[in-house]
Coordinates of C-alpha atoms in Angstrom, one line a residue:
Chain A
X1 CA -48.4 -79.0 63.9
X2 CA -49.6 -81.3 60.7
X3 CA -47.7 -84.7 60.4
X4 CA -46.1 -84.5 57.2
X5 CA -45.2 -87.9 55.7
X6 CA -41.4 -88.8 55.3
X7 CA -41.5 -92.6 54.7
X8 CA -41.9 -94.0 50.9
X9 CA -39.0 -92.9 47.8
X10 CA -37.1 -96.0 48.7
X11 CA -37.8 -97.1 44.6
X12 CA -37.1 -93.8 42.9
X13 CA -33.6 -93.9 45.1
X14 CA -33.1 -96.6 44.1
X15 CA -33.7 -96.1 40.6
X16 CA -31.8 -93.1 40.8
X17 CA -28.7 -94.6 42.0
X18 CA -28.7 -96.4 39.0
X19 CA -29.1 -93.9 36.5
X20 CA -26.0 -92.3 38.7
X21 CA -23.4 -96.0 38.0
X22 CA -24.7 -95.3 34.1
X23 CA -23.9 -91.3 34.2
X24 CA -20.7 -92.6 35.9
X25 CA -19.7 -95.1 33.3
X26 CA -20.7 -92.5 30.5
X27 CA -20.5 -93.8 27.0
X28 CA -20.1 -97.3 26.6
X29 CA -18.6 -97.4 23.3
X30 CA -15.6 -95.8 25.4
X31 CA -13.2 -97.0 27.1
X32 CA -13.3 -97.6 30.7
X33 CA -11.2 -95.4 33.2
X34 CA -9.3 -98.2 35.0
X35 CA -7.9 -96.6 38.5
X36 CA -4.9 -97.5 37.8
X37 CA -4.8 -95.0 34.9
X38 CA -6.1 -92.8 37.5
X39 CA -3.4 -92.8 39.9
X40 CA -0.7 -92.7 37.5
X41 CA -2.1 -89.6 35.2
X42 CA -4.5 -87.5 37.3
X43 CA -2.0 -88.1 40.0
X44 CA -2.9 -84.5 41.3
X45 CA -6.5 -85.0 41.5
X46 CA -5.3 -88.0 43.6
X47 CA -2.8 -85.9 45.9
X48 CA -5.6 -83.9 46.7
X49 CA -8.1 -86.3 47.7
X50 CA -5.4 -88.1 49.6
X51 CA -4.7 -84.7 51.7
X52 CA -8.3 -83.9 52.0
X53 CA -9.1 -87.3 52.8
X54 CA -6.3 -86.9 55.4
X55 CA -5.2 -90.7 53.7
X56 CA -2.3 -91.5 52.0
X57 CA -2.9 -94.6 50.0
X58 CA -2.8 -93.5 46.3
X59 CA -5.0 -96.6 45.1
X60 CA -8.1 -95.6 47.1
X61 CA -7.6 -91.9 46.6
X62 CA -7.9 -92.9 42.7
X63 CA -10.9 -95.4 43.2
X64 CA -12.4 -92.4 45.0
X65 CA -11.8 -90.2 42.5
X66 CA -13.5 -92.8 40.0
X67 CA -16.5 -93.4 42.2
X68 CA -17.0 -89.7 42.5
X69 CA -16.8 -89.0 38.7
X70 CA -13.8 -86.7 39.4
X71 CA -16.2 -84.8 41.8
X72 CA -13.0 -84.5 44.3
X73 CA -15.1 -83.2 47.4
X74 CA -17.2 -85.9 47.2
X75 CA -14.1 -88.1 46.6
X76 CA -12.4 -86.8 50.2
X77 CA -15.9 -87.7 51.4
X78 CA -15.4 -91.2 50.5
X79 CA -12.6 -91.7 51.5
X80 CA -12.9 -89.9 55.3
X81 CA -15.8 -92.4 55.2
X82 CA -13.4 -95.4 54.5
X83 CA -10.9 -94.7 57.1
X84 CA -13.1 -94.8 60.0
X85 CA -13.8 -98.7 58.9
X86 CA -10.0 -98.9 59.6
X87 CA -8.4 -100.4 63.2
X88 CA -5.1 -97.9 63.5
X89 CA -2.0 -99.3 64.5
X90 CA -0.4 -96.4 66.4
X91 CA 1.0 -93.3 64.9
X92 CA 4.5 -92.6 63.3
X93 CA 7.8 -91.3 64.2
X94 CA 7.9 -87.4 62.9
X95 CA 8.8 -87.1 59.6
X96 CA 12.3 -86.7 58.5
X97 CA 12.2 -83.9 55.6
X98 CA 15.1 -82.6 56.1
X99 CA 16.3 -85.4 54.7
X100 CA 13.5 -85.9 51.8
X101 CA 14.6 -87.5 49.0
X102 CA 14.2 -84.1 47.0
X103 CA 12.1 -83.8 43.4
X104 CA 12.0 -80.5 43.3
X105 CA 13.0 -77.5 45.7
X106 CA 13.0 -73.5 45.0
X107 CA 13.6 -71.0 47.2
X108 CA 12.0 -67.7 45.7
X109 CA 13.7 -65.6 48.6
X110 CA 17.3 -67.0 48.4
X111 CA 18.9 -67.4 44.7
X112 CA 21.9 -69.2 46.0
X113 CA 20.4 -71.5 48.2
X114 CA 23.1 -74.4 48.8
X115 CA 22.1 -77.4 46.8
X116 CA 20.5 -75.1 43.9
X117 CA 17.0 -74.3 42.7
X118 CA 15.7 -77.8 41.3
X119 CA 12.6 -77.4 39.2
X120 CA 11.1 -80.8 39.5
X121 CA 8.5 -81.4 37.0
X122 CA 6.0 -78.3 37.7
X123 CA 4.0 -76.3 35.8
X124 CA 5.6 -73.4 36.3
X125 CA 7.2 -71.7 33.5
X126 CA 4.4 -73.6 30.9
X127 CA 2.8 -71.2 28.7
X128 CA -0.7 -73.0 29.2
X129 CA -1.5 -73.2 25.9
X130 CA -3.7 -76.3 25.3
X131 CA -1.6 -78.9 24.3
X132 CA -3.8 -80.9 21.1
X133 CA -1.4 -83.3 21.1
X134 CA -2.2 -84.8 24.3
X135 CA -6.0 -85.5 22.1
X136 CA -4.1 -87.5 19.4
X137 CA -3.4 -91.1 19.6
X138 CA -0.2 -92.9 19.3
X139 CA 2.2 -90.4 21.1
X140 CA 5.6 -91.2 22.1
X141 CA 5.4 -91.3 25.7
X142 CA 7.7 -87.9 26.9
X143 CA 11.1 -88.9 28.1
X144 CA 12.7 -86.8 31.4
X145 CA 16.0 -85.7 31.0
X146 CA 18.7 -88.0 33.0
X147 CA 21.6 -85.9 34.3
X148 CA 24.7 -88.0 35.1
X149 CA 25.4 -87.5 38.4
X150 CA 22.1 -87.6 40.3
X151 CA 21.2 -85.2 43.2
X152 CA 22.9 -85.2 46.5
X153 CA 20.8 -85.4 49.7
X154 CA 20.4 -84.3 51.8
X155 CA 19.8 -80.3 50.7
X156 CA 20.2 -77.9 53.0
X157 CA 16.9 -75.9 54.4
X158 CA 16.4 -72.5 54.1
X159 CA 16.5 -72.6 58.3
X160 CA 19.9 -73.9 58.1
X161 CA 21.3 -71.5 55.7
X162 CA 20.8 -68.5 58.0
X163 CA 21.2 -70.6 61.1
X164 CA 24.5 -69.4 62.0
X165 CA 23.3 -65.9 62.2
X166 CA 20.0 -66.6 64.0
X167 CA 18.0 -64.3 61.3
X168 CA 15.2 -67.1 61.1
X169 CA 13.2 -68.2 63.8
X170 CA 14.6 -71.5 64.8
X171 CA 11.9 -74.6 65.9
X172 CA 11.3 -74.6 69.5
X173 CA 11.6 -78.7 70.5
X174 CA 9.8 -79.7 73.9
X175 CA 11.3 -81.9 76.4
X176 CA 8.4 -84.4 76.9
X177 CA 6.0 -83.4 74.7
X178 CA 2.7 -84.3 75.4
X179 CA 1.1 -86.6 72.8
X180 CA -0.1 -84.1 69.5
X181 CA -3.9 -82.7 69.4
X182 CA -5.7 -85.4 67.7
X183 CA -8.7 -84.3 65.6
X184 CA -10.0 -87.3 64.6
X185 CA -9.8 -88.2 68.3
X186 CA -10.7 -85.0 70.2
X187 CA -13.1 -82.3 69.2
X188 CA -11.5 -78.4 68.4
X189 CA -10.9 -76.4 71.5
X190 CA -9.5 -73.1 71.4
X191 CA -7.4 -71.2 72.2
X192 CA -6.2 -73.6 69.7
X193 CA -2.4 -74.9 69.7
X194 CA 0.2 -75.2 66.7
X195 CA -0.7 -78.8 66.4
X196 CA -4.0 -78.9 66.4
X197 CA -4.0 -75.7 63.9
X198 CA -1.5 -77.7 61.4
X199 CA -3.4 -81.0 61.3
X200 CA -6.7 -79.0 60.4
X201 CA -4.8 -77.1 58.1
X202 CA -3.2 -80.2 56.4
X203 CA -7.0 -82.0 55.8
X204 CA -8.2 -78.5 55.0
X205 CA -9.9 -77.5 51.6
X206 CA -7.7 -76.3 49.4
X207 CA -9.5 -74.0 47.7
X208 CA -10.9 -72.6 51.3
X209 CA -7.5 -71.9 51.9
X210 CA -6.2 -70.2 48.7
X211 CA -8.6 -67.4 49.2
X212 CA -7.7 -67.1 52.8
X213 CA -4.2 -66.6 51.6
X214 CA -5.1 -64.8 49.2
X215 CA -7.0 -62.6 51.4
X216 CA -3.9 -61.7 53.3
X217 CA -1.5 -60.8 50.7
X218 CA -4.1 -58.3 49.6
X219 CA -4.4 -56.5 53.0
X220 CA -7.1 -58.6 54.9
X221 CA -4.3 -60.0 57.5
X222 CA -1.2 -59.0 56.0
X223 CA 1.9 -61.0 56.3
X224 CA 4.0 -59.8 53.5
X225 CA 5.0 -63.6 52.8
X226 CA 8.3 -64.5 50.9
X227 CA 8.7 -68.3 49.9
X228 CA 12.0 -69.0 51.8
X229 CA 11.7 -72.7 50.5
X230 CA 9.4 -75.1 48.9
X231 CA 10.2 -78.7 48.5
X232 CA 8.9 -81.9 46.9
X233 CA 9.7 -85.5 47.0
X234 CA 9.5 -88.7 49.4
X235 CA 10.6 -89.6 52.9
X236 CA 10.3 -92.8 54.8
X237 CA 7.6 -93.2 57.4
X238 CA 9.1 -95.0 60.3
X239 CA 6.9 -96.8 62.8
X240 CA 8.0 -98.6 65.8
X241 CA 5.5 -102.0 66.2
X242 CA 5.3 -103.0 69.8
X243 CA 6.6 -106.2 69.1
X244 CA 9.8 -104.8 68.0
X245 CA 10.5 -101.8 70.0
X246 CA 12.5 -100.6 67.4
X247 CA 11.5 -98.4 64.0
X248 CA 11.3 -99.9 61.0
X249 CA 10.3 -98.0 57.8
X250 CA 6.9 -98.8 56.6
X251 CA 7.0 -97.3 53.2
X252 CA 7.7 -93.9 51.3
X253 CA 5.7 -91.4 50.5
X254 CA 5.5 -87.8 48.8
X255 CA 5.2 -84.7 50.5
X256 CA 5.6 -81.0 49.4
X257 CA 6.6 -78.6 52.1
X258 CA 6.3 -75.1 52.2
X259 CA 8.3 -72.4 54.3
X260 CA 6.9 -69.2 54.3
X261 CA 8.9 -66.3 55.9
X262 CA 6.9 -63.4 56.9
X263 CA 7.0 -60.7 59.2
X264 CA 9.3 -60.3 61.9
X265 CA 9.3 -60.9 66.1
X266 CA 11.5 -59.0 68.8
X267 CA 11.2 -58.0 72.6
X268 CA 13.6 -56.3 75.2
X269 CA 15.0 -59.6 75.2
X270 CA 15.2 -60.7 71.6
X271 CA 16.7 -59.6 68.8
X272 CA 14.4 -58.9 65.7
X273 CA 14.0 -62.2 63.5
X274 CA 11.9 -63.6 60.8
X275 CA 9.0 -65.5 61.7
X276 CA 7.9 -68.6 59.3
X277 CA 4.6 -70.1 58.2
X278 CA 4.7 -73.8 57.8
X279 CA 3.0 -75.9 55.3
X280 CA 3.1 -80.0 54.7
X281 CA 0.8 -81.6 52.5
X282 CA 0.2 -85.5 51.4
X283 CA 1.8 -85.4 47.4
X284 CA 2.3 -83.0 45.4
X285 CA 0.4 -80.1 46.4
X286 CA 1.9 -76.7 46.1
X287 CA -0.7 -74.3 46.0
X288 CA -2.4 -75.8 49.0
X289 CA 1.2 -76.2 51.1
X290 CA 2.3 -72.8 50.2
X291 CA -1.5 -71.5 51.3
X292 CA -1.1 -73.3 54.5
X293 CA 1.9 -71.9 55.2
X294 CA 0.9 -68.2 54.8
X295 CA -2.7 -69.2 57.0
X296 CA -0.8 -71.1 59.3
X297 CA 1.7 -67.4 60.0
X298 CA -1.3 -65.4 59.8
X299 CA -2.6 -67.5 62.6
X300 CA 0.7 -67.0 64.4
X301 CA 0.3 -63.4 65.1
X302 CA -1.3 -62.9 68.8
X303 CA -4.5 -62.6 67.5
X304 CA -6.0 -60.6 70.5
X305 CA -2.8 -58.5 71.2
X306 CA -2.5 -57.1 67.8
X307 CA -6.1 -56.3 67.7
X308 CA -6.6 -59.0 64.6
X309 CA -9.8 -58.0 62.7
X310 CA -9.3 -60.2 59.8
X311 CA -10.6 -63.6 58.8
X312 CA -7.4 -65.4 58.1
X313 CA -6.4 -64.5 61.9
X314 CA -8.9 -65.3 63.1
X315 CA -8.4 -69.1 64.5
X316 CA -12.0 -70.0 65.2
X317 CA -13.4 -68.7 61.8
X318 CA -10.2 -70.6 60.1
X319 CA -10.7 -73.8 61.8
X320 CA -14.5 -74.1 61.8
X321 CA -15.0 -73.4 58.2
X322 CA -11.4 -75.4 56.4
X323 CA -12.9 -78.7 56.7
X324 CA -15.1 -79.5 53.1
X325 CA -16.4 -82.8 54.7
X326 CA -18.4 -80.7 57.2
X327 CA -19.2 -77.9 54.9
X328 CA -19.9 -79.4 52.3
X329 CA -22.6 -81.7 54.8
X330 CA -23.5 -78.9 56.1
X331 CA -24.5 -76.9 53.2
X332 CA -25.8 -79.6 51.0
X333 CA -27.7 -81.1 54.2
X334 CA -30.2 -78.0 53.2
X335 CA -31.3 -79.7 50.0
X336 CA -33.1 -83.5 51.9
X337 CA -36.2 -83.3 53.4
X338 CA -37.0 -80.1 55.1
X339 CA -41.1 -80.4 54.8
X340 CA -41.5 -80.0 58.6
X341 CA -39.4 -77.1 58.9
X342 CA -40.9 -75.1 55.9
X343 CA -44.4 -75.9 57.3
X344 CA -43.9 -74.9 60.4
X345 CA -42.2 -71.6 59.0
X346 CA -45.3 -71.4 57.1
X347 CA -47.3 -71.4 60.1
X348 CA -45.4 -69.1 61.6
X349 CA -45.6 -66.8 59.0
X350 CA -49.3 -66.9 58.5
X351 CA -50.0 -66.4 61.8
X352 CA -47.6 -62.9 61.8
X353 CA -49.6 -61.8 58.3
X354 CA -52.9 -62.4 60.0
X355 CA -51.4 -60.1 63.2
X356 CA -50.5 -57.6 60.8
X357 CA -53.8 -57.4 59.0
X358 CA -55.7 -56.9 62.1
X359 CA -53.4 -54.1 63.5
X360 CA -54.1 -52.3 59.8
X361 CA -57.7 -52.9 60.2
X362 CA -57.7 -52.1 63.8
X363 CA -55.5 -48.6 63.0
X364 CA -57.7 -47.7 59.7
X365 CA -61.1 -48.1 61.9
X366 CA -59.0 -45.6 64.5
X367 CA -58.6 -43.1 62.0
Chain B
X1 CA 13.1 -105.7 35.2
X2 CA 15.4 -107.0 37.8
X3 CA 18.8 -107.4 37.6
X4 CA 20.3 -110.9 37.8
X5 CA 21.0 -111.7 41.7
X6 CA 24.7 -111.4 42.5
X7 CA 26.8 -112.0 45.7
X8 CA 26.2 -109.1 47.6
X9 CA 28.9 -108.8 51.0
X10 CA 26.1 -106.2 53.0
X11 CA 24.8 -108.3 55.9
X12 CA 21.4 -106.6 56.5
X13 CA 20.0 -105.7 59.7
X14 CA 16.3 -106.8 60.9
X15 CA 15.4 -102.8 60.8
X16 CA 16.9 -102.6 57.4
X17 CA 15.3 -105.9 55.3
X18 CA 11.8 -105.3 56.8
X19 CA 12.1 -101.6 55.4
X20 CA 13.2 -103.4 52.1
X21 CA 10.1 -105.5 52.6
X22 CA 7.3 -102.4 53.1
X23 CA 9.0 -100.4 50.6
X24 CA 9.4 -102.6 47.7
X25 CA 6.4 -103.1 45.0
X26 CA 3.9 -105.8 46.0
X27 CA 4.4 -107.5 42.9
X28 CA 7.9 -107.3 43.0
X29 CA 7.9 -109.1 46.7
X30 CA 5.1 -111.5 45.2
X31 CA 7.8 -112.7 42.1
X32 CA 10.8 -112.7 44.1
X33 CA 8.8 -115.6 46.2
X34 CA 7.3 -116.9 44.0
X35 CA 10.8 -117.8 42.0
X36 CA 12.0 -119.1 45.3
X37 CA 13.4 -122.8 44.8
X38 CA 12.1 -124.0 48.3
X39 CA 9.2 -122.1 50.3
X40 CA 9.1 -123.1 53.5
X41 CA 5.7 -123.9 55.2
X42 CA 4.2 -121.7 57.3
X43 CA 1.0 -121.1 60.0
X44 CA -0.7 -117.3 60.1
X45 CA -0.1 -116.3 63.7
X46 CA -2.0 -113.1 63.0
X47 CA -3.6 -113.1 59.4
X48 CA -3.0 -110.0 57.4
X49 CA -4.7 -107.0 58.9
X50 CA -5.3 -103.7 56.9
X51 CA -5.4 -100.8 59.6
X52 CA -3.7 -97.0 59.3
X53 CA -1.3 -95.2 60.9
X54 CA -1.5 -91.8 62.3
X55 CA 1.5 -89.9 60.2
X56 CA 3.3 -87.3 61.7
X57 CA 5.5 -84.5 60.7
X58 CA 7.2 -81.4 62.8
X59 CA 5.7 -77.9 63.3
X60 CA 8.2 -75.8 61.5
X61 CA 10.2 -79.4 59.6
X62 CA 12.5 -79.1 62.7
X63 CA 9.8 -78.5 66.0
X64 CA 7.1 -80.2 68.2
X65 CA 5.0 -83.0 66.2
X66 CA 1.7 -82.7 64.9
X67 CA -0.8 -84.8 63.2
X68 CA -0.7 -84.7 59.6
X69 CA -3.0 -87.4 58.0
X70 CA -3.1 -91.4 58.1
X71 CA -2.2 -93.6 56.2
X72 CA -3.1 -97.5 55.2
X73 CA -0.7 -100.1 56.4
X74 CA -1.1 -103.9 56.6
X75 CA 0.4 -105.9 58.7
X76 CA 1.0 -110.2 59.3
X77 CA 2.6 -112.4 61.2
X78 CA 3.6 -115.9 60.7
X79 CA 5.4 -119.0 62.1
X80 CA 7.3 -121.3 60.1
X81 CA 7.1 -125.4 60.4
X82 CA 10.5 -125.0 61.7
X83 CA 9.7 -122.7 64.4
X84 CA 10.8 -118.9 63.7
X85 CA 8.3 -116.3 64.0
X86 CA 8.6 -113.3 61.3
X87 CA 6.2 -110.1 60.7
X88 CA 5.9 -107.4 58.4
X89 CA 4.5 -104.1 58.4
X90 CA 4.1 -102.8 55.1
X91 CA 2.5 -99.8 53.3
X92 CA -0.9 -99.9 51.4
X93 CA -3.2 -102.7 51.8
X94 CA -1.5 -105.8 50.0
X95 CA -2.3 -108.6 52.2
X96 CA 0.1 -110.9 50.0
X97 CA 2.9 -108.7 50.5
X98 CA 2.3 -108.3 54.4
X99 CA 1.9 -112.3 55.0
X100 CA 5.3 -112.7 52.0
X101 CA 7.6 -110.5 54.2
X102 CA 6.4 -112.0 57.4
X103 CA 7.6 -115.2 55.8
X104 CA 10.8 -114.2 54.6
X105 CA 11.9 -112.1 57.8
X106 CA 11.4 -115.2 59.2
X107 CA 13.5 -116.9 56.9
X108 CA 15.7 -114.2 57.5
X109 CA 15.9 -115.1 61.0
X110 CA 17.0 -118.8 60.7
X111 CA 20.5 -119.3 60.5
X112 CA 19.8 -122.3 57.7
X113 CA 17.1 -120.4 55.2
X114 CA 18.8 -116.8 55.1
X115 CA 21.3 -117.2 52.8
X116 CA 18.2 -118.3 50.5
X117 CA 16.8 -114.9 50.7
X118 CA 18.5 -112.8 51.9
X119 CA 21.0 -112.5 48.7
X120 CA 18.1 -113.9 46.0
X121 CA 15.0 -111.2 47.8
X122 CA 16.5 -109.0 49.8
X123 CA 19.6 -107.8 48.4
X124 CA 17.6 -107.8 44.8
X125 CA 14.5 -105.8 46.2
X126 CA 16.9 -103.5 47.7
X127 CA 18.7 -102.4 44.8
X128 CA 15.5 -102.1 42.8
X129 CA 14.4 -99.4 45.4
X130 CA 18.0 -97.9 45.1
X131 CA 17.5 -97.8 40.8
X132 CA 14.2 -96.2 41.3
X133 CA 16.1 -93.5 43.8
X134 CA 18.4 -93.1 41.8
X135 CA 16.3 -92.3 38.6
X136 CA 14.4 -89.8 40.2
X137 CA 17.6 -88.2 41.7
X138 CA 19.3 -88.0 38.3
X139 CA 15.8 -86.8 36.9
X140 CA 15.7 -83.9 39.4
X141 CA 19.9 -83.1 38.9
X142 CA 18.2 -82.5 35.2
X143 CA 16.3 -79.7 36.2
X144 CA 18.8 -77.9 38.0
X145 CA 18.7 -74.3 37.6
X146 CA 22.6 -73.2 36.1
X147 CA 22.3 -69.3 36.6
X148 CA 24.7 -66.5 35.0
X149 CA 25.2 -63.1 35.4
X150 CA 23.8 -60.6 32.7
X151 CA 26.7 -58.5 32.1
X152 CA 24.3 -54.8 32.1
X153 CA 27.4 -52.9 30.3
X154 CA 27.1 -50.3 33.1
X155 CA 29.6 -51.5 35.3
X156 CA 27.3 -52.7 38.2
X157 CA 27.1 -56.7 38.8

């Protein structure tokens, strides 16, 4: 095989990456985007880099987000990059959201859910009709509407609603549960467990899992999914430092949790009952929380017992292809320097033609 | 804008003013120091480290834990001239706020300094983070959904 030369292009990289801080900066007679402005008003784009980037710290999800030019998969690149620079303390206690300090929480399935449907600020019900005042200057800033007496927490979950006559599922809690699948830590095995399924699902790309949803709903997997509950808002993470032994809160962040109900289990032994999807997502994340929950239910279904033929089912196919750090690598890998495998294809290719040529002449001096 | 400080009667736990500590704003820690009459002296006994935490939540909201993301945390130590240790672990990656609370939960600590913070910082930061609760709550109460029942005019509900 010809040596094909790699080495040299350092310059026009480098030249490159500077044309790349000017594209970024844009039009200098503009303003420049501080992050700050970043956080606070494309504070979606920064829930989903923090979700993707499996990192909650809004500040670096924004800088991210700037760095990137609002390219968000590059964005959750930078900032699964940034993380591994980081020492980690030890993980948290389990989430409280039963107790989340609720922004908004809707149950599409249940109209009298106890505590009340409580929009939140979503953009549900909008008309999404483009908005030219947002282009003008000098705007009032919008004012939201105080009620008096403020919500009550903690609001009753969908699963505690029908609790007392076992129609949902109820969470199965282990005595001594082993330590949960780490994927950071450990590569995917499978058969794969809940755990491991929900933390890929949690960093996974949104928009991967929207069509996978999707997908089911319109017969590739179905699960006939009703929202039993979505919620938004913060809860406390508490960690217990070893130098304490007890848990102190660390901080609060925002969460939006789905509950998908969908489908239903019985045996000999068990009365019929719903089954539920889960979903729990950094911020404020709907779409992707609700899609995780109907993926995450799909997954549920004894893949090999009912015969499962369709992608969302399938765990391996689900797993392998959610993450958009490794896709996205993986697909864009294709466009550096592949001059050894396309001459060597080349070869390959010449050598067949050249085959094929003298079979023809070998078949036409036959005839 | 923070209130004026007033005599508050809640004695606070260690669990409950280092939670006050992580969760208020770091520049809200920073200026509740910072107007402190008398800042003791202090030596780092473990500088302000930024690290993550592996966050958790339940399969289900109610089952078996599972990994859902990190998230950046910072944490200090220090130990006064007068002896007591304090630390602080506290969201984000504010340094200033991590090696702050480690000073003032070990003000907190000594039976002397606490009355200087814990009524001045800690009862103040506290009921910031209960304001900004509350706003949000009351926000939220806002968008509750009143229904009523269409009366169809054919008898059925």
């Amino acid at each position: 095989m010809a040596y094909v030369a790699v080495k040299g292009g350092e310059k026009a990289i480098s030249n490159a990456h500077k044309w790349l801080a000017e594209e970024r900066r844009g039009d200098p007679a503009v303003t420049e985007l501080e992050v700050a402005q970043l956080r606070e008003q494309l504070s979606l784009a920064v829930d989903r880099v923090m979700g993707e980037g499996s990192c909650y710290d809004r500040d670096l999800a924004a800088l991210a987000v700037k760095q990137a030019r609002g390219d968000l998969p590059e964005a959750v690149f930078l900032v699964r990059a940034y993380r591994t620079t980081l020492p980690r303390f030890g993980a948290s206690e389990p989430l409280d959201t039963v107790n989340m300090a609720v922004r908004r929480r809707v149950s599409a399935a249940f109209k009298d859910i106890p505590g009340g449907q409580v929009l939140g600020p979503t953009f549900d019900y909008t008309h999404r009709l483009l908005d030219f005042a947002l282009a003008a200057d000098g705007v009032l800033p919008p004012q939201a509407v105080l009620a008096e007496e403020p919500q009550a927490y903690p609001m009753p979950t969908i699963g505690s609603v029908f609790a007392h006559e076992d129609l949902l599922e109820s969470d199965e809690r282990t005595e001594d549960a082993p330590e949960p699948f780490d994927l950071t830590r450990e590569p995917m095995s499978f058969p794969a467990g809940r755990d491991q399924r929900l933390q890929a699902l949690a960093r996974g790309d949104e928009g991967f899992l929207l069509s996978l949803a999707y997908s089911s709903q319109r017969g590739w997997g179905n699960t006939h999914p009703l929202c039993g509950e979505i919620r938004m808002g913060t809860v406390a993470v508490e960690f217990v430092p070893e130098e304490l032994g007890f848990a102190i809160e660390v901080g609060d962040i925002i969460v939006t949790e789905c509950q998908m109900l969908g489908g239903s289990k019985s045996s000999a032994e068990t009365p019929p009952q719903y089954m539920r999807g889960y979903g729990l997502v950094f911020g404020h994340s709907e779409r992707k929380a609700m899609s995780m929950a109907i993926v995450d239910r799909a997954l549920r279904d004894n893949a090999a017992a009912s015969g499962q033929v369709a992608p969302v089912q399938d765990e391996e196919f689900v797993l392998y292809h959610s993450d958009n750090v490794e896709a996205s690598g993986f697909v864009q890998h294709l466009k550096l320097p592949h001059y050894v495998d396309f001459q060597a294809d080349l070869q390959s290719i010449r050598r067949l033609r050249r085959e094929f040529f003298q079979r023809q002449a070998l078949k036409e001096a036959a005839e | 804008m923070l209130a004026d400080p007033v005599v508050e009667p809640h004695r606070y736990e260690r669990k409950e003013w280092l939670s006050v500590l992580a969760k208020a704003h770091a520049g809200e820690v920073a200026a509740a120091w910072n107007a402190l009459g008398e800042r003791p002296n202090y030596q780092a006994l473990r500088s302000p480290e930024v690290g993550l935490i592996l966050v958790r939540g339940r399969m289900g909201g109610l089952g078996d834990a599972f990994n859902l993301g990190e998230m950046t945390l910072t944490r200090a130590a220090v130990r006064l001239d007068s002896g007591e240790t304090g630390l602080a672990y506290v969201a984000g990656r504010d340094r200033r706020q991590a090696e702050i609370a480690a000073a003032i939960d070990a003000m907190m600590q000594s039976p002397s300094l606490r009355q200087h913070v814990e009524g001045p910082v800690i009862a103040r930061l506290d009921r910031a983070l209960q304001e900004r609760r509350t706003l949000a709550a009351r926000k939220a109460a806002a968008t509750k959904v009143e229904f009523f029942t269409m009366v169809t005019g054919r008898g059925g509900v």
